[in-house]
Every structure is written in structure tokens, then in C-alpha cells.
Coordinates of C-alpha atoms in Angstrom, one line a residue:
M1 CA -0.1 -13.1 25.0
R2 CA 0.5 -13.5 21.3
F3 CA 0.1 -9.4 20.9
D4 CA 1.5 -10.1 18.0
R5 CA -1.3 -12.2 16.1
M6 CA -4.5 -10.3 18.1
S7 CA -3.0 -6.6 16.5
G8 CA -1.7 -8.2 13.8
L9 CA 1.5 -5.6 14.7
D10 CA 4.6 -7.4 14.7
A11 CA 6.4 -5.7 18.5
K12 CA 9.4 -3.7 16.8
Q13 CA 5.9 -2.2 14.5
L14 CA 4.0 -1.8 17.8
D15 CA 7.0 0.8 19.5
E16 CA 6.8 2.5 16.6
L17 CA 3.0 3.3 16.3
E18 CA 3.0 3.7 20.2
Y19 CA 5.5 6.5 20.0
R20 CA 3.9 8.0 17.5
V21 CA 0.4 8.4 19.1
A22 CA 2.0 9.1 23.3
G23 CA 2.8 11.9 20.7
Q24 CA -0.5 13.1 19.8
L25 CA -1.9 13.3 22.4
E26 CA -2.2 16.5 24.6
E27 CA -1.6 14.9 28.5
P28 CA 0.3 11.3 28.8
W29 CA -1.4 8.3 29.1
D30 CA 0.0 7.1 32.9
K31 CA -0.6 10.3 34.5
A32 CA 1.3 10.5 38.5
E33 CA -1.7 11.2 39.8
G34 CA -5.5 10.1 39.7
R35 CA -7.0 6.5 39.1
P36 CA -4.5 5.1 36.7
R37 CA -6.1 3.6 33.5
E38 CA -7.2 0.0 33.4
L39 CA -4.8 -0.9 29.9
T40 CA -1.4 0.5 29.5
L41 CA -1.3 2.9 25.5
R42 CA 0.2 -0.5 24.7
E43 CA -2.7 -3.0 25.9
A44 CA -5.2 -0.3 24.3
L45 CA -3.8 -0.2 20.8
V46 CA -3.4 -3.7 21.0
V47 CA -7.7 -3.6 21.0
T48 CA -7.5 -0.9 18.9
C49 CA -5.9 -2.8 16.4
G50 CA -7.0 -5.8 17.2
Y51 CA -10.4 -4.8 16.5
L52 CA -9.7 -3.7 13.3
R53 CA -7.0 -6.9 12.5
Q54 CA -10.4 -9.1 13.4
N55 CA -13.4 -7.5 14.1
I56 CA -14.4 -10.0 17.0
I57 CA -17.0 -8.0 19.6
E58 CA -15.8 -6.0 22.2
D59 CA -16.9 -8.0 25.3
V60 CA -14.7 -11.0 23.6
W61 CA -11.6 -8.7 24.3
A62 CA -13.3 -7.0 27.4
D63 CA -12.5 -11.0 28.9
I64 CA -8.9 -11.3 26.9
F65 CA -8.0 -8.6 28.9
G66 CA -10.4 -8.7 32.0
V67 CA -12.3 -5.3 31.8
A68 CA -15.4 -4.2 31.6
Q69 CA -16.9 -4.0 28.0
S70 CA -17.3 -0.5 28.2
T71 CA -13.7 0.3 29.0
I72 CA -13.0 -1.6 25.4
S73 CA -15.4 0.7 23.9
R74 CA -14.3 3.9 25.2
Y75 CA -10.7 3.2 24.9
I76 CA -11.4 2.5 21.1
T77 CA -13.4 5.2 20.3
F78 CA -10.4 7.8 21.8
L79 CA -7.5 5.2 19.7
T80 CA -8.9 4.9 16.7
P81 CA -8.5 8.2 15.1
F82 CA -5.2 8.4 16.8
V83 CA -4.4 4.9 14.7
E84 CA -5.2 7.1 11.8
R85 CA -3.5 10.0 12.2
A86 CA -0.5 8.1 13.3
T87 CA -0.7 5.8 9.7
E88 CA -1.4 8.5 7.6
E89 CA 1.5 9.5 5.7
E90 CA 1.9 6.0 5.0
R91 CA -1.2 5.5 2.9
P92 CA -0.7 6.5 -1.0
S93 CA -1.5 9.6 -1.7
E94 CA -2.8 10.9 -5.2
E95 CA 0.9 12.5 -6.3
D96 CA 2.7 9.0 -5.1
A97 CA 0.5 7.0 -6.9
A98 CA 0.1 9.0 -10.2
E99 CA 3.5 9.0 -10.0
T100 CA 4.0 5.3 -9.8
S101 CA 1.1 4.6 -12.6
R102 CA 3.3 7.0 -14.9
G103 CA 3.7 4.8 -17.6
A104 CA 3.3 1.4 -16.5
I105 CA 0.4 -1.1 -15.8
A106 CA -2.3 -0.8 -13.6
L107 CA -4.8 -2.6 -12.7
I108 CA -8.1 -1.7 -10.8
D109 CA -11.2 -3.0 -9.1
G110 CA -13.8 -2.4 -7.3
T111 CA -14.7 -4.1 -3.5
L112 CA -17.6 -3.7 -1.0
W113 CA -16.2 -3.2 2.5
P114 CA -19.2 -4.1 4.4
C115 CA -21.6 -3.4 7.4
W116 CA -25.0 -3.6 9.4
S117 CA -27.7 -2.7 7.4
W118 CA -29.0 0.4 9.2
D119 CA -32.3 2.2 9.5
G120 CA -32.9 4.7 7.2
E121 CA -29.9 4.0 5.2
N122 CA -30.7 3.1 1.7
K123 CA -28.0 4.2 -0.6
L124 CA -26.1 1.5 1.3
W125 CA -27.3 -1.4 -0.6
S126 CA -25.3 -2.7 -3.1
G127 CA -27.2 -4.3 -5.8
K128 CA -24.0 -6.4 -7.3
Y129 CA -22.9 -8.3 -4.0
K130 CA -26.8 -7.9 -2.2
T131 CA -25.7 -6.5 0.7
T132 CA -25.1 -2.9 2.5
G133 CA -21.8 -1.3 3.3
H134 CA -19.0 1.2 1.7
G135 CA -17.8 1.0 -2.0
S136 CA -13.9 1.7 -2.9
L137 CA -11.6 1.0 -6.0
I138 CA -8.3 -0.2 -5.5
V139 CA -5.8 0.1 -7.7
T140 CA -2.1 -2.1 -8.5
N141 CA 0.7 -2.8 -10.3
L142 CA 0.8 -6.0 -12.6
Q143 CA 2.8 -7.4 -9.9
G144 CA -0.3 -7.0 -6.9
R145 CA 1.2 -4.2 -4.2
I146 CA -1.8 -1.2 -3.6
I147 CA -1.1 1.9 -5.0
F148 CA -4.0 3.8 -4.5
V149 CA -7.5 2.6 -2.0
S150 CA -9.8 5.4 -2.7
E151 CA -12.4 7.2 0.0
P152 CA -15.4 5.3 0.6
V153 CA -19.1 5.8 -1.1
T154 CA -22.7 4.9 -0.5
G155 CA -22.8 1.1 -1.7
N156 CA -25.4 2.2 -4.3
Q157 CA -23.0 3.1 -6.5
H158 CA -21.7 1.1 -9.5
D159 CA -17.5 1.4 -10.5
M160 CA -18.3 3.3 -13.1
A161 CA -19.8 5.9 -11.1
K162 CA -17.1 5.7 -8.4
L163 CA -14.4 6.4 -11.4
K164 CA -16.6 8.7 -13.1
G165 CA -14.0 12.1 -11.9
S166 CA -12.4 10.0 -9.6
V167 CA -9.0 10.5 -8.0
A168 CA -8.6 7.3 -9.1
E169 CA -9.6 7.9 -12.8
K170 CA -6.5 10.6 -13.0
I171 CA -4.5 8.2 -11.3
L172 CA -4.9 5.2 -14.0
K173 CA -4.9 8.1 -17.2
R174 CA -1.2 8.1 -16.6
A175 CA -0.6 4.5 -16.8
S176 CA 0.5 3.5 -20.3
G177 CA -2.2 0.6 -20.1
V178 CA -5.1 -0.4 -17.3
F179 CA -6.9 -3.6 -16.9
G180 CA -10.4 -4.0 -15.2
D181 CA -13.8 -6.5 -14.7
K182 CA -16.3 -5.7 -16.9
G183 CA -17.5 -3.4 -14.2
F184 CA -15.6 -0.8 -15.9
I185 CA -16.6 -1.4 -19.4
G186 CA -17.9 1.6 -21.1
T187 CA -14.4 3.3 -20.8
D188 CA -12.1 4.2 -23.9
Y189 CA -8.3 3.1 -21.7
I190 CA -9.2 0.6 -19.9
T191 CA -8.9 -3.4 -21.1
T192 CA -12.3 -5.2 -19.8
P193 CA -13.7 -9.0 -20.8
I194 CA -16.3 -9.0 -23.1
R195 CA -19.8 -9.1 -21.6
K196 CA -21.8 -12.5 -23.3
P197 CA -24.3 -10.8 -26.0
E198 CA -28.1 -11.3 -25.1
C199 CA -28.6 -13.0 -29.0
R200 CA -26.1 -15.7 -28.7
E201 CA -23.0 -17.4 -26.8
L202 CA -19.4 -16.2 -26.2
L203 CA -16.9 -17.2 -29.9
Q204 CA -14.0 -18.6 -29.2
W205 CA -11.5 -16.4 -29.9
E206 CA -13.9 -14.2 -27.5
H207 CA -13.2 -17.0 -24.2
E208 CA -9.9 -16.4 -24.6
W209 CA -9.6 -13.3 -24.4
N210 CA -11.5 -13.0 -21.5
N211 CA -9.0 -15.8 -20.5
Q212 CA -6.3 -13.6 -20.5
V213 CA -7.9 -10.5 -19.4
S214 CA -8.9 -12.6 -15.9
S215 CA -4.9 -13.4 -15.7
F216 CA -3.6 -10.6 -16.3
R217 CA -6.4 -9.4 -13.5
A218 CA -5.2 -11.6 -11.0
P219 CA -3.5 -10.0 -8.9
V220 CA -5.3 -7.0 -8.4
E221 CA -8.3 -9.7 -6.3
R222 CA -5.5 -10.8 -5.0
A223 CA -4.7 -8.0 -3.3
V224 CA -8.1 -6.6 -2.6
A225 CA -8.1 -9.6 -0.3
T226 CA -4.9 -9.5 1.6
L227 CA -6.0 -5.9 2.1
K228 CA -9.6 -7.5 3.5
T229 CA -7.1 -9.4 6.8
W230 CA -7.9 -6.5 8.4
R231 CA -11.7 -7.8 9.3
I232 CA -12.8 -5.0 10.4
L233 CA -12.3 -4.2 5.7
F234 CA -14.1 -7.8 5.3
T235 CA -16.8 -8.9 7.9
D236 CA -20.4 -6.7 8.7
Y237 CA -19.2 -2.5 10.4
R238 CA -20.8 -3.3 14.1
R239 CA -19.6 0.3 15.1
P240 CA -21.6 4.0 14.8
L241 CA -22.6 4.1 11.3
K242 CA -20.0 7.9 11.8
T243 CA -17.5 5.9 13.2
F244 CA -16.3 3.5 9.7
K245 CA -15.0 6.4 8.0
S246 CA -11.9 7.1 10.8
S247 CA -11.8 3.1 11.0
F248 CA -11.6 2.7 7.4
R249 CA -8.9 5.0 6.8
A250 CA -7.2 3.5 10.4
A251 CA -7.5 -0.1 8.3
T252 CA -5.9 0.7 5.4
G253 CA -3.4 2.8 7.3
L254 CA -2.5 -0.4 9.7
Y255 CA -2.5 -2.4 6.3
F256 CA 0.7 0.3 4.7
F257 CA 2.6 0.8 8.0
K258 CA 2.7 -2.7 8.4
E259 CA 4.0 -2.9 4.4
S260 CA 6.8 -0.2 5.4
F261 CA 8.6 -2.4 7.5
A262 CA 9.3 -5.2 5.3

């Protein structure tokens, strides 16, 4: 089977991930006695990473590997935190991001990681995106390389609320210049487009300014789209809400893990 297409990782990347995860296990995956595992560790990691990459239902993974859906669910639940820890060192820290942005041009964008509309979780509703989910801020350099992804918060928080007093704000204030969209209007250090006044249309020079700001911001928008090729971040999250942050860190960790091999 084409494990690379399923998991998003090539053979060398799977080898390294399997090595890191195996080193975290308290006991060997394949024990010499007792009932054998339904899947090898590598297959179980393909399922776990593939779920993050493709976000297709567990019944489909069960059919692909010829096991029960409950087995797939159990392996995803068990291994996702191990993948999260195995890729932790690849996720940019505040210190690394601040050093990267120091004296450079930085780009920022807010985005939503959608999820099901859970009963009693009204704070997940995002008025901007008209759906439920968690929001984060993405910081990139001028070339579109992601240098920081903020921890997810409930979707009802707008971009300025996510930014104020956050790690992302500290990182951006180290930069020599920052470009953002209209969601960041009101800061004194982020260059944004001009919002249309209620009383008139934008002037020609204002249109030109907005076009120029948009052209500078294009790399961060492409970077967000690339990050969301890990479909767990793009399509509705279906697993229990309490597991989202671990899945989020595992997915973003795998993104940077792949980048480290480039």
C-alpha cells in the first residue's frame, strides 16, 4: 500500500517517526507473548498520521486495513499524544520565532480550525467564519515560511483578542515591520489595508494601498493553505472535543517534521 499518500510521510520520515514513538513506549509494541496486535506499529502510525492528514472516517480506515472500527479508534486515541510529543521539537518555540523575526519583515494571519457544533459549547461559534471551531494566529516571514503557530482558542475570539498580550504579539514586536489584514486594524505596529468608510467609497490611492498590502500578505495566506493540507485542521473535527488540542499539536508538529526533511 502507498503509505506515503495515506499518512503524508515518505518512508524515511515514517522510519524516523516510528523510531521516536517506539522510544517513548513503556513496553515493546510487539510483545513475545499474549495476543498479537492487529496492526504493526508502522501501520498504526500510518493510520494515526493518515487520520490527521486526510480526516476520513474511522470506518474507512478499518476497511483499508481489514480490522474493526473500534481498533482504529483505539490506536488513534493511543498514538496521537505520542506523535504530538515525538514532533514537539520541530514546532517553533517562542524564542526561536522571536529570533527569526528580529529585524525582519513578518506577516500575520488569523484562521479557524473548524469542528462540530457541540452542545453547550457556544464559545466555539465564530461570527467571522459563520461556523464553529478554534482559532489561531499564524506568523510567517516574507517568503511565507511559517515561524510560529499560536495555541488554539475558542472561535468566538477575534484576531485582535487573540493577539493582545499573546506570545505572537511579543514575536511581532521584534520585527522591523509587520503586515496583516483588516482584522488587525488598531495596532500601531501592523500595516493593514484601509477599511472603507461608511460615508464614501475608497479613493484611488486607497485602493492602490490595499492592493499593495494584499500583495505583501499573499505568502502568509498560501502558508495557511499549505498547513491545512493536514485536513484535520481544514474540515470539521469529529473526535471528542477534549482531544482537539493534542490532535492540533500532532498535526502542526507533523507539518514542521516534514519541513525539517526538506
